[in-house]
mmCIF file of C-alpha atoms in Angstrom:
data_model
loop_
_atom_site.group_PDB
_atom_site.id
_atom_site.type_symbol
_atom_site.label_atom_id
_atom_site.label_comp_id
_atom_site.label_asym_id
_atom_site.label_seq_id
_atom_site.Cartn_x
_atom_site.Cartn_y
_atom_site.Cartn_z
ATOM 1 C CA MET E 1 -44.673 102.151 -124.601
ATOM 2 C CA ARG E 2 -45.751 105.716 -123.921
ATOM 3 C CA THR E 3 -44.213 108.532 -125.951
ATOM 4 C CA TYR E 4 -43.547 112.062 -124.745
ATOM 5 C CA PRO E 5 -43.764 114.602 -127.581
ATOM 6 C CA MET E 6 -41.367 117.516 -127.683
ATOM 7 C CA PRO E 7 -40.653 120.108 -130.368
ATOM 8 C CA PRO E 8 -37.806 119.516 -132.808
ATOM 9 C CA ALA E 9 -34.672 121.570 -132.061
ATOM 10 C CA ASP E 10 -35.173 123.898 -135.040
ATOM 11 C CA GLU E 11 -38.701 124.749 -133.858
ATOM 12 C CA LEU E 12 -37.828 125.829 -130.303
ATOM 13 C CA GLU E 13 -39.350 129.241 -129.586
ATOM 14 C CA LEU E 14 -37.695 131.745 -127.286
ATOM 15 C CA HIS E 15 -40.919 132.961 -125.685
ATOM 16 C CA ARG E 16 -41.907 129.377 -124.732
ATOM 17 C CA VAL E 17 -38.469 128.639 -123.253
ATOM 18 C CA LEU E 18 -38.500 131.867 -121.239
ATOM 19 C CA PHE E 19 -42.066 131.245 -120.049
ATOM 20 C CA ALA E 20 -41.110 127.755 -118.851
ATOM 21 C CA LEU E 21 -38.158 129.180 -116.923
ATOM 22 C CA SER E 22 -40.214 131.988 -115.374
ATOM 23 C CA ASP E 23 -41.626 129.689 -112.675
ATOM 24 C CA PRO E 24 -39.365 129.120 -109.613
ATOM 25 C CA THR E 25 -40.199 125.399 -109.421
ATOM 26 C CA ARG E 26 -39.399 124.822 -113.089
ATOM 27 C CA LEU E 27 -36.210 126.852 -112.776
ATOM 28 C CA ALA E 28 -35.238 124.671 -109.798
ATOM 29 C CA LEU E 29 -35.914 121.541 -111.872
ATOM 30 C CA VAL E 30 -33.765 122.798 -114.758
ATOM 31 C CA THR E 31 -30.964 123.793 -112.372
ATOM 32 C CA GLU E 32 -31.097 120.346 -110.787
ATOM 33 C CA LEU E 33 -31.009 118.649 -114.210
ATOM 34 C CA ASP E 34 -28.103 120.817 -115.295
ATOM 35 C CA LYS E 35 -26.076 119.617 -112.299
ATOM 36 C CA SER E 36 -27.003 115.931 -112.488
ATOM 37 C CA GLY E 37 -27.483 115.254 -116.215
ATOM 38 C CA GLU E 38 -30.501 112.948 -115.935
ATOM 39 C CA LEU E 39 -32.933 112.181 -113.134
ATOM 40 C CA SER E 40 -35.873 109.877 -112.714
ATOM 41 C CA VAL E 41 -39.109 111.656 -111.945
ATOM 42 C CA GLY E 42 -38.959 110.332 -108.366
ATOM 43 C CA GLU E 43 -35.521 111.881 -107.830
ATOM 44 C CA GLN E 44 -36.517 115.381 -108.878
ATOM 45 C CA LEU E 45 -36.848 117.816 -105.978
ATOM 46 C CA ALA E 46 -37.184 114.734 -103.785
ATOM 47 C CA GLY E 47 -40.231 115.093 -101.548
ATOM 48 C CA GLN E 48 -40.486 118.877 -102.016
ATOM 49 C CA VAL E 49 -43.230 118.917 -104.644
ATOM 50 C CA PRO E 50 -46.376 116.777 -104.971
ATOM 51 C CA LYS E 51 -46.233 114.276 -107.857
ATOM 52 C CA SER E 52 -49.143 115.889 -109.705
ATOM 53 C CA THR E 53 -47.443 119.292 -109.550
ATOM 54 C CA LEU E 54 -44.163 117.780 -110.704
ATOM 55 C CA SER E 55 -45.936 116.135 -113.671
ATOM 56 C CA HIS E 56 -47.441 119.482 -114.650
ATOM 57 C CA HIS E 57 -44.073 121.265 -114.496
ATOM 58 C CA ASN E 58 -42.297 118.473 -116.380
ATOM 59 C CA LYS E 59 -44.915 118.695 -119.142
ATOM 60 C CA ILE E 60 -44.383 122.443 -119.537
ATOM 61 C CA LEU E 61 -40.599 121.991 -119.620
ATOM 62 C CA ARG E 62 -40.877 119.194 -122.195
ATOM 63 C CA GLU E 63 -43.372 121.025 -124.422
ATOM 64 C CA SER E 64 -41.226 124.178 -124.387
ATOM 65 C CA GLY E 65 -38.268 122.111 -125.577
ATOM 66 C CA LEU E 66 -36.130 122.429 -122.460
ATOM 67 C CA THR E 67 -36.234 118.771 -121.476
ATOM 68 C CA CYS E 68 -36.512 115.303 -122.935
ATOM 69 C CA THR E 69 -38.400 112.462 -121.243
ATOM 70 C CA ARG E 70 -37.128 108.921 -121.752
ATOM 71 C CA PRO E 71 -39.352 106.061 -120.580
ATOM 72 C CA GLU E 72 -37.623 102.942 -119.301
ATOM 73 C CA GLY E 73 -39.893 100.216 -118.005
ATOM 74 C CA THR E 74 -42.153 101.767 -115.380
ATOM 75 C CA ARG E 75 -39.881 104.757 -114.808
ATOM 76 C CA CYS E 76 -39.283 107.964 -116.718
ATOM 77 C CA PHE E 77 -35.984 109.795 -116.909
ATOM 78 C CA ILE E 78 -35.765 113.517 -117.580
ATOM 79 C CA SER E 79 -32.759 115.257 -119.116
ATOM 80 C CA LEU E 80 -31.985 118.780 -120.238
ATOM 81 C CA ARG E 81 -31.787 119.366 -123.998
ATOM 82 C CA ARG E 82 -28.654 121.436 -123.514
ATOM 83 C CA ASP E 83 -27.140 120.819 -126.982
ATOM 84 C CA ASP E 84 -30.376 121.669 -128.810
ATOM 85 C CA LEU E 85 -30.866 124.817 -126.731
ATOM 86 C CA GLU E 86 -27.264 125.906 -127.275
ATOM 87 C CA ARG E 87 -27.581 125.483 -131.060
ATOM 88 C CA ARG E 88 -30.869 127.384 -131.186
ATOM 89 C CA PHE E 89 -30.128 130.091 -128.583
ATOM 90 C CA PRO E 90 -26.340 130.263 -128.063
ATOM 91 C CA GLY E 91 -25.377 131.171 -124.488
ATOM 92 C CA LEU E 92 -28.949 131.625 -123.251
ATOM 93 C CA LEU E 93 -29.165 128.662 -120.900
ATOM 94 C CA ASP E 94 -25.724 129.286 -119.379
ATOM 95 C CA MET E 95 -26.535 132.951 -118.810
ATOM 96 C CA LEU E 96 -29.899 132.199 -117.203
ATOM 97 C CA LEU E 97 -28.568 129.427 -114.957
ATOM 98 C CA THR E 98 -25.530 131.489 -113.927
ATOM 99 C CA HIS E 99 -27.710 134.380 -112.796
ATOM 100 C CA ALA E 100 -30.643 132.383 -111.458
ATOM 101 C CA THR E 101 -31.436 132.545 -107.791
ATOM 102 C CA VAL E 102 -33.468 129.456 -107.101
ATOM 103 C CA ARG E 103 -35.718 129.770 -104.092
ATOM 104 C CA HIS E 104 -38.013 126.808 -104.203
ATOM 105 C CA THR E 105 -41.114 126.990 -102.067
ATOM 106 C CA THR E 106 -43.672 124.250 -101.748
ATOM 107 C CA PRO E 107 -46.960 125.396 -103.346
#
């Protein structure tokens, strides 16, 4: 089974988290995950973003420590690492999502 590496909670870096959230598509993905809890890759921004672009954005989110990818059979499920982010950067995610204006445009 494929593994999806992500940094441990105590190694999350603020500049990487902020970089990942600086892109409107990634911010839209995080906002969507925050509302739904967990989504399969096919459910994310359904039909709005090409699969290859979505894979790229999911990789950046995972490598920054914002998300966790859980493989199950032939599908992958993405979830927000809310608890880890809250422990490492208290209040950051809530503040960013509260003030975020998500305007997703297809690239």
